[in-house]
Amino acid sequence: MDRYRSRSPNSSHNNQQSPCKRERDNSGRGHGESPSNHQRWSGSDPGQSPLISRALSTRRELYERDFPLYKQPVEVGCFSLDSERKFFNDSRQMRYYVEPDQNPSFDLSDGYKDRFIKRDESVKEKLDHILRWVVANRSKLNSRAAAASSCALDVDFVTWRGHLTKLLTTPYETREGWLLAVTRFRGTLYISEVETEAARRERENRAERHKEMMYWGYKFEQYTCADNAHGLPDPSGVVNTNEAFCTVVQTRLADHRLLFSGEVDCRDKDPNAPAPPACYVELKTSAETCTSKQRSNLHRFKLLKWWAQSFLPGVPRVVAGFRDQDGVVVSVETFHISKISHLIKNEYNCWKPTVCMNFCCDFLSFVKRVVTEDSQSVVYLFSWEPHRDVTYSVHKDSQYSFLPLWYVEEMTRSPDAHHPS
């Protein structure tokens, strides 16, 4: 549906100039002026054009302007990953939400010791699953305009939803940095995350209690999801985190055409539910909130990530299971994504959806401006740590290269020669 998201109630309506606009170059032939531009793209190399700079600020106040246009996400496909992470171009791993009682007493630790198969997180899949979907569905993504140009796909960016979620939350993140590898190939920019050293150390040294708490989220899904629309959940089964159902959506953020994929927990089982992605449901667990301070913290920290993750693909609601210290779900609450901005508006110094979306939009503009060489072997590595600017470095034929040869060869072929399996 070709329409745009309405502006956020937290939008700023002052007359601040958009920091996204470029400075004039020395000849005066600029595309617009911004008094804050030098603060955001600082440290230009002497040999670079004034329009290309080395850093992007994450200061929140620079992004407090009107909510950017965000086109209603459209699902263009889906795929499934089985118990061995094998790719299938279908919805076989789709699950159906079964609403629990308001006070369900789900034991989230059940099965952790004896019915849990955990995905190997040391195996870095990069964009491979999305790329398999692209190859299998190439005809859906080609347009006459793309066929007549050097652009193999009719999109500007291909990535995971999780990478975009990290960008949305960056202006408010105070603990974890990130590394994003970007390659321009046949006109499209591919964004793939690189594990930071800090994240690797955390993954390899997790306490047993932390590992069990991570399991709790998957177990809550098992308590509330059925394998078919007329079935019931089976909490006696094995939890296997290799399995996944993923949506693939297309949308546009300002002038950035996006194609991204994200895992979906389940869908509404009502046969009259709206078409995807509006029928999807995101499931979460969180510590129960017994005080106003705890509720405020939920609004200020957890809801930011919940909102960002679901708003991007157009998932309309999050169902949260609130658990006690022993991992027993004591209550369930539904959060409607469209109402979260209203929930947080009275919180002091709280996050703002408009800041999140404007930063993401400006980062994508920054990437477009910086990533100029079109080659599968060249990676522009964007790096960020809390309280710092986003910076980048350029690498050729390095450990950071992530587009597989099979994908490059397939996409270099003429579309007419393509015969999907």
PDB file of N, CA and C in Angstrom, residues 5 13 29 63-64 71 85 125 127 165 180 210 245 259 267 352 392 420:
ATOM      1  N   ARG A   5       3.848   6.552   6.813  1.00  0.00           N
ATOM      2  CA  ARG A   5       3.555   6.614   8.230  1.00  0.00           C
ATOM      3  C   ARG A   5       3.306   8.050   8.654  1.00  0.00           C
ATOM      4  N   HIS A  13       8.836  20.525  16.060  1.00  0.00           N
ATOM      5  CA  HIS A  13       8.275  21.427  15.056  1.00  0.00           C
ATOM      6  C   HIS A  13       8.965  22.783  15.059  1.00  0.00           C
ATOM      7  N   ARG A  29      28.414  25.889  -5.264  1.00  0.00           N
ATOM      8  CA  ARG A  29      27.358  25.109  -5.889  1.00  0.00           C
ATOM      9  C   ARG A  29      26.882  24.048  -4.917  1.00  0.00           C
ATOM     10  N   TYR A  63      19.064  15.489  15.719  1.00  0.00           N
ATOM     11  CA  TYR A  63      18.070  14.696  14.984  1.00  0.00           C
ATOM     12  C   TYR A  63      16.642  14.981  15.441  1.00  0.00           C
ATOM     13  N   GLU A  64      16.476  16.031  16.247  1.00  0.00           N
ATOM     14  CA  GLU A  64      15.138  16.402  16.709  1.00  0.00           C
ATOM     15  C   GLU A  64      14.480  17.322  15.693  1.00  0.00           C
ATOM     16  N   LYS A  71       7.638   4.757   4.320  1.00  0.00           N
ATOM     17  CA  LYS A  71       6.588   4.101   3.562  1.00  0.00           C
ATOM     18  C   LYS A  71       6.117   2.841   4.291  1.00  0.00           C
ATOM     19  N   ARG A  85      19.461 -25.261  10.167  1.00  0.00           N
ATOM     20  CA  ARG A  85      19.691 -23.950   9.530  1.00  0.00           C
ATOM     21  C   ARG A  85      19.667 -24.034   8.004  1.00  0.00           C
ATOM     22  N   GLU A 125      26.770 -16.100   9.876  1.00  0.00           N
ATOM     23  CA  GLU A 125      26.040 -16.335   8.625  1.00  0.00           C
ATOM     24  C   GLU A 125      25.980 -15.106   7.723  1.00  0.00           C
ATOM     25  N   LEU A 127      25.014 -12.162   5.567  1.00  0.00           N
ATOM     26  CA  LEU A 127      23.739 -11.933   4.862  1.00  0.00           C
ATOM     27  C   LEU A 127      23.298 -13.154   4.053  1.00  0.00           C
ATOM     28  N   THR A 165      17.733  -1.931  13.414  1.00  0.00           N
ATOM     29  CA  THR A 165      17.321  -1.698  14.799  1.00  0.00           C
ATOM     30  C   THR A 165      18.471  -1.078  15.597  1.00  0.00           C
ATOM     31  N   LEU A 180      29.650  -2.140  11.306  1.00  0.00           N
ATOM     32  CA  LEU A 180      28.816  -2.493  10.160  1.00  0.00           C
ATOM     33  C   LEU A 180      29.662  -2.431   8.894  1.00  0.00           C
ATOM     34  N   HIS A 210      23.075 -16.137  32.849  1.00  0.00           N
ATOM     35  CA  HIS A 210      22.756 -15.336  31.669  1.00  0.00           C
ATOM     36  C   HIS A 210      22.301 -16.229  30.523  1.00  0.00           C
ATOM     37  N   PHE A 245      11.448 -18.485  11.175  1.00  0.00           N
ATOM     38  CA  PHE A 245      10.641 -17.999  10.054  1.00  0.00           C
ATOM     39  C   PHE A 245      10.977 -16.520   9.894  1.00  0.00           C
ATOM     40  N   LEU A 259      15.399  -3.036   1.384  1.00  0.00           N
ATOM     41  CA  LEU A 259      14.948  -4.424   1.391  1.00  0.00           C
ATOM     42  C   LEU A 259      15.623  -5.079   2.582  1.00  0.00           C
ATOM     43  N   ARG A 267       2.229 -15.463  14.003  1.00  0.00           N
ATOM     44  CA  ARG A 267       1.191 -14.640  13.391  1.00  0.00           C
ATOM     45  C   ARG A 267      -0.140 -14.889  14.090  1.00  0.00           C
ATOM     46  N   LYS A 352      13.019   9.412  21.859  1.00  0.00           N
ATOM     47  CA  LYS A 352      12.036   9.959  20.914  1.00  0.00           C
ATOM     48  C   LYS A 352      12.125   9.218  19.589  1.00  0.00           C
ATOM     49  N   TYR A 392      34.719   5.534   9.753  1.00  0.00           N
ATOM     50  CA  TYR A 392      34.817   4.387   8.845  1.00  0.00           C
ATOM     51  C   TYR A 392      36.240   4.211   8.348  1.00  0.00           C
ATOM     52  N   PRO A 420      15.220 -20.000 -11.367  1.00  0.00           N
ATOM     53  CA  PRO A 420      15.177 -20.331  -9.949  1.00  0.00           C
ATOM     54  C   PRO A 420      14.795 -21.787  -9.731  1.00  0.00           C
TER      55      PRO A 420
END
